[in-house]
């Protein structure tokens, strides 16, 4: 299993909206960065992803699961980008803020810190374990 982080502005698509989709999940569309695209292509069914509220809140709020692997993004008229389907698994008991991530030296190399604008990022197993602990899981 691999671990990821996906970002969304809550005003565009929030954790609560993701949860409301239930087991059928929702396509993670709209990614228009080639590095993020490659990360979507690398995702496998059953992988887990932190759900991060960007711009508003700036915190990891939940854990989502990849339920469908990469396929052409129906919102992309150029046919160059892909999406995956994700479903909400569980909320973090305590959201983990970007400030808390940056304050922990063990997370200094996390993509969330180093590549802050990247919307779909890999997360190492050690980072995953630590952030889950910080979030009360």
JSON list of N, CA, C and O in Angstrom, two decimals, residues 12-61:
[
{"chain": "A", "resi": 12, "resn": "UNK", "atom": "N", "xyz": [-14.49, 24.75, -2.45]},
{"chain": "A", "resi": 12, "resn": "UNK", "atom": "CA", "xyz": [-14.67, 24.05, -3.73]},
{"chain": "A", "resi": 12, "resn": "UNK", "atom": "C", "xyz": [-15.13, 22.61, -3.50]},
{"chain": "A", "resi": 12, "resn": "UNK", "atom": "O", "xyz": [-16.04, 22.13, -4.17]},
{"chain": "A", "resi": 13, "resn": "UNK", "atom": "N", "xyz": [-14.48, 21.90, -2.58]},
{"chain": "A", "resi": 13, "resn": "UNK", "atom": "CA", "xyz": [-14.86, 20.52, -2.24]},
{"chain": "A", "resi": 13, "resn": "UNK", "atom": "C", "xyz": [-14.32, 20.22, -0.85]},
{"chain": "A", "resi": 13, "resn": "UNK", "atom": "O", "xyz": [-13.11, 20.16, -0.64]},
{"chain": "A", "resi": 14, "resn": "UNK", "atom": "N", "xyz": [-15.21, 20.04, 0.09]},
{"chain": "A", "resi": 14, "resn": "UNK", "atom": "CA", "xyz": [-14.81, 19.87, 1.49]},
{"chain": "A", "resi": 14, "resn": "UNK", "atom": "C", "xyz": [-14.83, 18.40, 1.92]},
{"chain": "A", "resi": 14, "resn": "UNK", "atom": "O", "xyz": [-15.43, 17.54, 1.24]},
{"chain": "A", "resi": 15, "resn": "UNK", "atom": "N", "xyz": [-14.21, 18.14, 3.04]},
{"chain": "A", "resi": 15, "resn": "UNK", "atom": "CA", "xyz": [-14.25, 16.81, 3.64]},
{"chain": "A", "resi": 15, "resn": "UNK", "atom": "C", "xyz": [-15.70, 16.39, 3.89]},
{"chain": "A", "resi": 15, "resn": "UNK", "atom": "O", "xyz": [-16.06, 15.24, 3.63]},
{"chain": "A", "resi": 16, "resn": "UNK", "atom": "N", "xyz": [-16.53, 17.31, 4.35]},
{"chain": "A", "resi": 16, "resn": "UNK", "atom": "CA", "xyz": [-17.93, 16.99, 4.62]},
{"chain": "A", "resi": 16, "resn": "UNK", "atom": "C", "xyz": [-18.65, 16.56, 3.34]},
{"chain": "A", "resi": 16, "resn": "UNK", "atom": "O", "xyz": [-19.47, 15.63, 3.36]},
{"chain": "A", "resi": 17, "resn": "UNK", "atom": "N", "xyz": [-18.35, 17.21, 2.22]},
{"chain": "A", "resi": 17, "resn": "UNK", "atom": "CA", "xyz": [-18.94, 16.81, 0.94]},
{"chain": "A", "resi": 17, "resn": "UNK", "atom": "C", "xyz": [-18.45, 15.42, 0.54]},
{"chain": "A", "resi": 17, "resn": "UNK", "atom": "O", "xyz": [-19.22, 14.62, 0.02]},
{"chain": "A", "resi": 18, "resn": "UNK", "atom": "N", "xyz": [-17.16, 15.16, 0.78]},
{"chain": "A", "resi": 18, "resn": "UNK", "atom": "CA", "xyz": [-16.60, 13.85, 0.45]},
{"chain": "A", "resi": 18, "resn": "UNK", "atom": "C", "xyz": [-17.29, 12.77, 1.28]},
{"chain": "A", "resi": 18, "resn": "UNK", "atom": "O", "xyz": [-17.68, 11.73, 0.76]},
{"chain": "A", "resi": 19, "resn": "UNK", "atom": "N", "xyz": [-17.45, 13.03, 2.56]},
{"chain": "A", "resi": 19, "resn": "UNK", "atom": "CA", "xyz": [-18.12, 12.08, 3.45]},
{"chain": "A", "resi": 19, "resn": "UNK", "atom": "C", "xyz": [-19.54, 11.81, 2.96]},
{"chain": "A", "resi": 19, "resn": "UNK", "atom": "O", "xyz": [-20.01, 10.66, 2.95]},
{"chain": "A", "resi": 20, "resn": "UNK", "atom": "N", "xyz": [-20.24, 12.85, 2.54]},
{"chain": "A", "resi": 20, "resn": "UNK", "atom": "CA", "xyz": [-21.62, 12.72, 2.09]},
{"chain": "A", "resi": 20, "resn": "UNK", "atom": "C", "xyz": [-21.76, 11.82, 0.86]},
{"chain": "A", "resi": 20, "resn": "UNK", "atom": "O", "xyz": [-22.83, 11.25, 0.63]},
{"chain": "A", "resi": 21, "resn": "UNK", "atom": "N", "xyz": [-20.70, 11.64, 0.09]},
{"chain": "A", "resi": 21, "resn": "UNK", "atom": "CA", "xyz": [-20.74, 10.77, -1.09]},
{"chain": "A", "resi": 21, "resn": "UNK", "atom": "C", "xyz": [-20.77, 9.29, -0.72]},
{"chain": "A", "resi": 21, "resn": "UNK", "atom": "O", "xyz": [-21.10, 8.44, -1.55]},
{"chain": "A", "resi": 22, "resn": "UNK", "atom": "N", "xyz": [-20.43, 8.98, 0.53]},
{"chain": "A", "resi": 22, "resn": "UNK", "atom": "CA", "xyz": [-20.51, 7.60, 1.01]},
{"chain": "A", "resi": 22, "resn": "UNK", "atom": "C", "xyz": [-19.57, 6.65, 0.29]},
{"chain": "A", "resi": 22, "resn": "UNK", "atom": "O", "xyz": [-18.54, 7.05, -0.25]},
{"chain": "A", "resi": 23, "resn": "UNK", "atom": "N", "xyz": [-19.97, 5.38, 0.26]},
{"chain": "A", "resi": 23, "resn": "UNK", "atom": "CA", "xyz": [-19.11, 4.32, -0.28]},
{"chain": "A", "resi": 23, "resn": "UNK", "atom": "C", "xyz": [-18.88, 4.44, -1.78]},
{"chain": "A", "resi": 23, "resn": "UNK", "atom": "O", "xyz": [-17.88, 3.93, -2.30]},
{"chain": "A", "resi": 24, "resn": "UNK", "atom": "N", "xyz": [-19.78, 5.13, -2.50]},
{"chain": "A", "resi": 24, "resn": "UNK", "atom": "CA", "xyz": [-19.58, 5.26, -3.95]},
{"chain": "A", "resi": 24, "resn": "UNK", "atom": "C", "xyz": [-18.48, 6.26, -4.28]},
{"chain": "A", "resi": 24, "resn": "UNK", "atom": "O", "xyz": [-17.94, 6.25, -5.39]},
{"chain": "A", "resi": 25, "resn": "UNK", "atom": "N", "xyz": [-18.12, 7.11, -3.32]},
{"chain": "A", "resi": 25, "resn": "UNK", "atom": "CA", "xyz": [-17.02, 8.05, -3.53]},
{"chain": "A", "resi": 25, "resn": "UNK", "atom": "C", "xyz": [-17.29, 9.11, -4.57]},
{"chain": "A", "resi": 25, "resn": "UNK", "atom": "O", "xyz": [-18.44, 9.36, -4.93]},
{"chain": "A", "resi": 26, "resn": "UNK", "atom": "N", "xyz": [-16.20, 9.69, -5.06]},
{"chain": "A", "resi": 26, "resn": "UNK", "atom": "CA", "xyz": [-16.29, 10.81, -5.99]},
{"chain": "A", "resi": 26, "resn": "UNK", "atom": "C", "xyz": [-15.01, 10.86, -6.82]},
{"chain": "A", "resi": 26, "resn": "UNK", "atom": "O", "xyz": [-13.92, 10.63, -6.30]},
{"chain": "A", "resi": 27, "resn": "UNK", "atom": "N", "xyz": [-15.11, 11.19, -8.10]},
{"chain": "A", "resi": 27, "resn": "UNK", "atom": "CA", "xyz": [-13.90, 11.38, -8.91]},
{"chain": "A", "resi": 27, "resn": "UNK", "atom": "C", "xyz": [-13.11, 12.58, -8.40]},
{"chain": "A", "resi": 27, "resn": "UNK", "atom": "O", "xyz": [-13.68, 13.62, -8.08]},
{"chain": "A", "resi": 28, "resn": "UNK", "atom": "N", "xyz": [-11.79, 12.42, -8.30]},
{"chain": "A", "resi": 28, "resn": "UNK", "atom": "CA", "xyz": [-10.89, 13.51, -7.90]},
{"chain": "A", "resi": 28, "resn": "UNK", "atom": "C", "xyz": [-10.41, 14.18, -9.18]},
{"chain": "A", "resi": 28, "resn": "UNK", "atom": "O", "xyz": [-9.38, 13.84, -9.73]},
{"chain": "A", "resi": 29, "resn": "UNK", "atom": "N", "xyz": [-11.21, 15.12, -9.67]},
{"chain": "A", "resi": 29, "resn": "UNK", "atom": "CA", "xyz": [-10.97, 15.76, -10.96]},
{"chain": "A", "resi": 29, "resn": "UNK", "atom": "C", "xyz": [-10.31, 17.12, -10.80]},
{"chain": "A", "resi": 29, "resn": "UNK", "atom": "O", "xyz": [-10.20, 17.64, -9.69]},
{"chain": "A", "resi": 30, "resn": "UNK", "atom": "N", "xyz": [-9.90, 17.68, -11.92]},
{"chain": "A", "resi": 30, "resn": "UNK", "atom": "CA", "xyz": [-9.42, 19.05, -11.94]},
{"chain": "A", "resi": 30, "resn": "UNK", "atom": "C", "xyz": [-7.94, 19.24, -11.74]},
{"chain": "A", "resi": 30, "resn": "UNK", "atom": "O", "xyz": [-7.46, 20.37, -11.73]},
{"chain": "A", "resi": 31, "resn": "UNK", "atom": "N", "xyz": [-7.19, 18.16, -11.59]},
{"chain": "A", "resi": 31, "resn": "UNK", "atom": "CA", "xyz": [-5.74, 18.27, -11.41]},
{"chain": "A", "resi": 31, "resn": "UNK", "atom": "C", "xyz": [-5.11, 18.63, -12.75]},
{"chain": "A", "resi": 31, "resn": "UNK", "atom": "O", "xyz": [-5.32, 17.93, -13.74]},
{"chain": "A", "resi": 32, "resn": "UNK", "atom": "N", "xyz": [-4.36, 19.72, -12.78]},
{"chain": "A", "resi": 32, "resn": "UNK", "atom": "CA", "xyz": [-3.77, 20.19, -14.03]},
{"chain": "A", "resi": 32, "resn": "UNK", "atom": "C", "xyz": [-2.27, 20.48, -13.88]},
{"chain": "A", "resi": 32, "resn": "UNK", "atom": "O", "xyz": [-1.73, 21.40, -14.45]},
{"chain": "A", "resi": 33, "resn": "UNK", "atom": "N", "xyz": [-1.60, 19.65, -13.09]},
{"chain": "A", "resi": 33, "resn": "UNK", "atom": "CA", "xyz": [-0.16, 19.75, -12.89]},
{"chain": "A", "resi": 33, "resn": "UNK", "atom": "C", "xyz": [0.41, 18.37, -13.24]},
{"chain": "A", "resi": 33, "resn": "UNK", "atom": "O", "xyz": [-0.13, 17.36, -12.81]},
{"chain": "A", "resi": 34, "resn": "UNK", "atom": "N", "xyz": [1.49, 18.35, -14.03]},
{"chain": "A", "resi": 34, "resn": "UNK", "atom": "CA", "xyz": [2.00, 17.06, -14.51]},
{"chain": "A", "resi": 34, "resn": "UNK", "atom": "C", "xyz": [2.60, 16.20, -13.41]},
{"chain": "A", "resi": 34, "resn": "UNK", "atom": "O", "xyz": [2.49, 14.98, -13.44]},
{"chain": "A", "resi": 35, "resn": "UNK", "atom": "N", "xyz": [3.22, 16.81, -12.40]},
{"chain": "A", "resi": 35, "resn": "UNK", "atom": "CA", "xyz": [3.75, 16.01, -11.28]},
{"chain": "A", "resi": 35, "resn": "UNK", "atom": "C", "xyz": [2.59, 15.40, -10.51]},
{"chain": "A", "resi": 35, "resn": "UNK", "atom": "O", "xyz": [2.62, 14.21, -10.17]},
{"chain": "A", "resi": 36, "resn": "UNK", "atom": "N", "xyz": [1.57, 16.20, -10.24]},
{"chain": "A", "resi": 36, "resn": "UNK", "atom": "CA", "xyz": [0.38, 15.67, -9.55]},
{"chain": "A", "resi": 36, "resn": "UNK", "atom": "C", "xyz": [-0.29, 14.59, -10.39]},
{"chain": "A", "resi": 36, "resn": "UNK", "atom": "O", "xyz": [-0.76, 13.58, -9.85]},
{"chain": "A", "resi": 37, "resn": "UNK", "atom": "N", "xyz": [-0.31, 14.77, -11.71]},
{"chain": "A", "resi": 37, "resn": "UNK", "atom": "CA", "xyz": [-0.88, 13.77, -12.61]},
{"chain": "A", "resi": 37, "resn": "UNK", "atom": "C", "xyz": [-0.14, 12.45, -12.46]},
{"chain": "A", "resi": 37, "resn": "UNK", "atom": "O", "xyz": [-0.77, 11.39, -12.37]},
{"chain": "A", "resi": 38, "resn": "UNK", "atom": "N", "xyz": [1.18, 12.49, -12.42]},
{"chain": "A", "resi": 38, "resn": "UNK", "atom": "CA", "xyz": [1.97, 11.27, -12.27]},
{"chain": "A", "resi": 38, "resn": "UNK", "atom": "C", "xyz": [1.66, 10.59, -10.94]},
{"chain": "A", "resi": 38, "resn": "UNK", "atom": "O", "xyz": [1.64, 9.35, -10.86]},
{"chain": "A", "resi": 39, "resn": "UNK", "atom": "N", "xyz": [1.42, 11.38, -9.91]},
{"chain": "A", "resi": 39, "resn": "UNK", "atom": "CA", "xyz": [1.06, 10.80, -8.62]},
{"chain": "A", "resi": 39, "resn": "UNK", "atom": "C", "xyz": [-0.32, 10.13, -8.70]},
{"chain": "A", "resi": 39, "resn": "UNK", "atom": "O", "xyz": [-0.50, 9.04, -8.15]},
{"chain": "A", "resi": 40, "resn": "UNK", "atom": "N", "xyz": [-1.25, 10.73, -9.41]},
{"chain": "A", "resi": 40, "resn": "UNK", "atom": "CA", "xyz": [-2.56, 10.09, -9.60]},
{"chain": "A", "resi": 40, "resn": "UNK", "atom": "C", "xyz": [-2.41, 8.77, -10.35]},
{"chain": "A", "resi": 40, "resn": "UNK", "atom": "O", "xyz": [-3.04, 7.77, -10.00]},
{"chain": "A", "resi": 41, "resn": "UNK", "atom": "N", "xyz": [-1.57, 8.75, -11.38]},
{"chain": "A", "resi": 41, "resn": "UNK", "atom": "CA", "xyz": [-1.35, 7.53, -12.18]},
{"chain": "A", "resi": 41, "resn": "UNK", "atom": "C", "xyz": [-0.75, 6.43, -11.30]},
{"chain": "A", "resi": 41, "resn": "UNK", "atom": "O", "xyz": [-1.05, 5.25, -11.48]},
{"chain": "A", "resi": 42, "resn": "UNK", "atom": "N", "xyz": [0.08, 6.82, -10.33]},
{"chain": "A", "resi": 42, "resn": "UNK", "atom": "CA", "xyz": [0.75, 5.84, -9.46]},
{"chain": "A", "resi": 42, "resn": "UNK", "atom": "C", "xyz": [-0.17, 5.27, -8.38]},
{"chain": "A", "resi": 42, "resn": "UNK", "atom": "O", "xyz": [0.14, 4.23, -7.79]},
{"chain": "A", "resi": 43, "resn": "UNK", "atom": "N", "xyz": [-1.30, 5.90, -8.14]},
{"chain": "A", "resi": 43, "resn": "UNK", "atom": "CA", "xyz": [-2.22, 5.43, -7.09]},
{"chain": "A", "resi": 43, "resn": "UNK", "atom": "C", "xyz": [-2.85, 4.10, -7.47]},
{"chain": "A", "resi": 43, "resn": "UNK", "atom": "O", "xyz": [-3.21, 3.88, -8.62]},
{"chain": "A", "resi": 44, "resn": "UNK", "atom": "N", "xyz": [-2.97, 3.24, -6.50]},
{"chain": "A", "resi": 44, "resn": "UNK", "atom": "CA", "xyz": [-3.58, 1.93, -6.68]},
{"chain": "A", "resi": 44, "resn": "UNK", "atom": "C", "xyz": [-4.82, 1.81, -5.80]},
{"chain": "A", "resi": 44, "resn": "UNK", "atom": "O", "xyz": [-4.90, 2.41, -4.72]},
{"chain": "A", "resi": 45, "resn": "UNK", "atom": "N", "xyz": [-5.77, 1.02, -6.24]},
{"chain": "A", "resi": 45, "resn": "UNK", "atom": "CA", "xyz": [-6.98, 0.77, -5.47]},
{"chain": "A", "resi": 45, "resn": "UNK", "atom": "C", "xyz": [-6.58, 0.25, -4.08]},
{"chain": "A", "resi": 45, "resn": "UNK", "atom": "O", "xyz": [-5.74, -0.64, -3.97]},
{"chain": "A", "resi": 46, "resn": "UNK", "atom": "N", "xyz": [-7.13, 0.85, -3.05]},
{"chain": "A", "resi": 46, "resn": "UNK", "atom": "CA", "xyz": [-6.82, 0.47, -1.68]},
{"chain": "A", "resi": 46, "resn": "UNK", "atom": "C", "xyz": [-5.78, 1.37, -1.02]},
{"chain": "A", "resi": 46, "resn": "UNK", "atom": "O", "xyz": [-5.64, 1.35, 0.20]},
{"chain": "A", "resi": 47, "resn": "UNK", "atom": "N", "xyz": [-5.04, 2.16, -1.81]},
{"chain": "A", "resi": 47, "resn": "UNK", "atom": "CA", "xyz": [-4.12, 3.13, -1.22]},
{"chain": "A", "resi": 47, "resn": "UNK", "atom": "C", "xyz": [-4.93, 4.13, -0.39]},
{"chain": "A", "resi": 47, "resn": "UNK", "atom": "O", "xyz": [-6.12, 4.35, -0.65]},
{"chain": "A", "resi": 48, "resn": "UNK", "atom": "N", "xyz": [-4.26, 4.74, 0.58]},
{"chain": "A", "resi": 48, "resn": "UNK", "atom": "CA", "xyz": [-4.91, 5.72, 1.44]},
{"chain": "A", "resi": 48, "resn": "UNK", "atom": "C", "xyz": [-4.32, 7.11, 1.20]},
{"chain": "A", "resi": 48, "resn": "UNK", "atom": "O", "xyz": [-3.15, 7.23, 0.84]},
{"chain": "A", "resi": 49, "resn": "UNK", "atom": "N", "xyz": [-5.14, 8.12, 1.43]},
{"chain": "A", "resi": 49, "resn": "UNK", "atom": "CA", "xyz": [-4.70, 9.51, 1.22]},
{"chain": "A", "resi": 49, "resn": "UNK", "atom": "C", "xyz": [-5.22, 10.40, 2.34]},
{"chain": "A", "resi": 49, "resn": "UNK", "atom": "O", "xyz": [-6.38, 10.29, 2.73]},
{"chain": "A", "resi": 50, "resn": "UNK", "atom": "N", "xyz": [-4.34, 11.26, 2.82]},
{"chain": "A", "resi": 50, "resn": "UNK", "atom": "CA", "xyz": [-4.80, 12.32, 3.71]},
{"chain": "A", "resi": 50, "resn": "UNK", "atom": "C", "xyz": [-5.61, 13.31, 2.89]},
{"chain": "A", "resi": 50, "resn": "UNK", "atom": "O", "xyz": [-5.26, 13.62, 1.75]},
{"chain": "A", "resi": 51, "resn": "UNK", "atom": "N", "xyz": [-6.70, 13.81, 3.45]},
{"chain": "A", "resi": 51, "resn": "UNK", "atom": "CA", "xyz": [-7.54, 14.83, 2.82]},
{"chain": "A", "resi": 51, "resn": "UNK", "atom": "C", "xyz": [-7.18, 16.14, 3.51]},
{"chain": "A", "resi": 51, "resn": "UNK", "atom": "O", "xyz": [-7.39, 16.31, 4.71]},
{"chain": "A", "resi": 52, "resn": "UNK", "atom": "N", "xyz": [-6.61, 17.07, 2.73]},
{"chain": "A", "resi": 52, "resn": "UNK", "atom": "CA", "xyz": [-6.09, 18.33, 3.26]},
{"chain": "A", "resi": 52, "resn": "UNK", "atom": "C", "xyz": [-6.94, 19.50, 2.78]},
{"chain": "A", "resi": 52, "resn": "UNK", "atom": "O", "xyz": [-7.16, 19.64, 1.57]},
{"chain": "A", "resi": 53, "resn": "UNK", "atom": "N", "xyz": [-7.40, 20.31, 3.73]},
{"chain": "A", "resi": 53, "resn": "UNK", "atom": "CA", "xyz": [-8.11, 21.54, 3.38]},
{"chain": "A", "resi": 53, "resn": "UNK", "atom": "C", "xyz": [-7.07, 22.63, 3.14]},
{"chain": "A", "resi": 53, "resn": "UNK", "atom": "O", "xyz": [-6.39, 23.04, 4.06]},
{"chain": "A", "resi": 54, "resn": "UNK", "atom": "N", "xyz": [-6.95, 23.06, 1.89]},
{"chain": "A", "resi": 54, "resn": "UNK", "atom": "CA", "xyz": [-5.99, 24.10, 1.55]},
{"chain": "A", "resi": 54, "resn": "UNK", "atom": "C", "xyz": [-6.64, 25.48, 1.59]},
{"chain": "A", "resi": 54, "resn": "UNK", "atom": "O", "xyz": [-7.86, 25.60, 1.54]},
{"chain": "A", "resi": 55, "resn": "UNK", "atom": "N", "xyz": [-5.82, 26.49, 1.66]},
{"chain": "A", "resi": 55, "resn": "UNK", "atom": "CA", "xyz": [-6.21, 27.91, 1.70]},
{"chain": "A", "resi": 55, "resn": "UNK", "atom": "C", "xyz": [-7.07, 28.25, 2.92]},
{"chain": "A", "resi": 55, "resn": "UNK", "atom": "O", "xyz": [-6.73, 29.15, 3.67]},
{"chain": "A", "resi": 56, "resn": "UNK", "atom": "N", "xyz": [-8.17, 27.55, 3.14]},
{"chain": "A", "resi": 56, "resn": "UNK", "atom": "CA", "xyz": [-9.03, 27.79, 4.30]},
{"chain": "A", "resi": 56, "resn": "UNK", "atom": "C", "xyz": [-8.83, 26.63, 5.27]},
{"chain": "A", "resi": 56, "resn": "UNK", "atom": "O", "xyz": [-9.12, 25.50, 4.92]},
{"chain": "A", "resi": 57, "resn": "UNK", "atom": "N", "xyz": [-8.32, 26.90, 6.41]},
{"chain": "A", "resi": 57, "resn": "UNK", "atom": "CA", "xyz": [-8.09, 25.84, 7.39]},
{"chain": "A", "resi": 57, "resn": "UNK", "atom": "C", "xyz": [-6.65, 25.36, 7.39]},
{"chain": "A", "resi": 57, "resn": "UNK", "atom": "O", "xyz": [-6.03, 25.27, 8.42]},
{"chain": "A", "resi": 58, "resn": "UNK", "atom": "N", "xyz": [-6.13, 25.03, 6.22]},
{"chain": "A", "resi": 58, "resn": "UNK", "atom": "CA", "xyz": [-4.76, 24.54, 6.07]},
{"chain": "A", "resi": 58, "resn": "UNK", "atom": "C", "xyz": [-4.46, 23.43, 7.07]},
{"chain": "A", "resi": 58, "resn": "UNK", "atom": "O", "xyz": [-3.58, 23.55, 7.91]},
{"chain": "A", "resi": 59, "resn": "UNK", "atom": "N", "xyz": [-5.25, 22.34, 6.93]},
{"chain": "A", "resi": 59, "resn": "UNK", "atom": "CA", "xyz": [-5.07, 21.23, 7.87]},
{"chain": "A", "resi": 59, "resn": "UNK", "atom": "C", "xyz": [-5.53, 19.92, 7.23]},
{"chain": "A", "resi": 59, "resn": "UNK", "atom": "O", "xyz": [-6.38, 19.90, 6.36]},
{"chain": "A", "resi": 60, "resn": "UNK", "atom": "N", "xyz": [-4.90, 18.85, 7.71]},
{"chain": "A", "resi": 60, "resn": "UNK", "atom": "CA", "xyz": [-5.30, 17.50, 7.32]},
{"chain": "A", "resi": 60, "resn": "UNK", "atom": "C", "xyz": [-6.50, 17.14, 8.18]},
{"chain": "A", "resi": 60, "resn": "UNK", "atom": "O", "xyz": [-6.41, 17.18, 9.41]},
{"chain": "A", "resi": 61, "resn": "UNK", "atom": "N", "xyz": [-7.62, 16.81, 7.54]},
{"chain": "A", "resi": 61, "resn": "UNK", "atom": "CA", "xyz": [-8.86, 16.61, 8.28]},
{"chain": "A", "resi": 61, "resn": "UNK", "atom": "C", "xyz": [-9.38, 15.17, 8.24]},
{"chain": "A", "resi": 61, "resn": "UNK", "atom": "O", "xyz": [-10.23, 14.81, 9.05]}
]
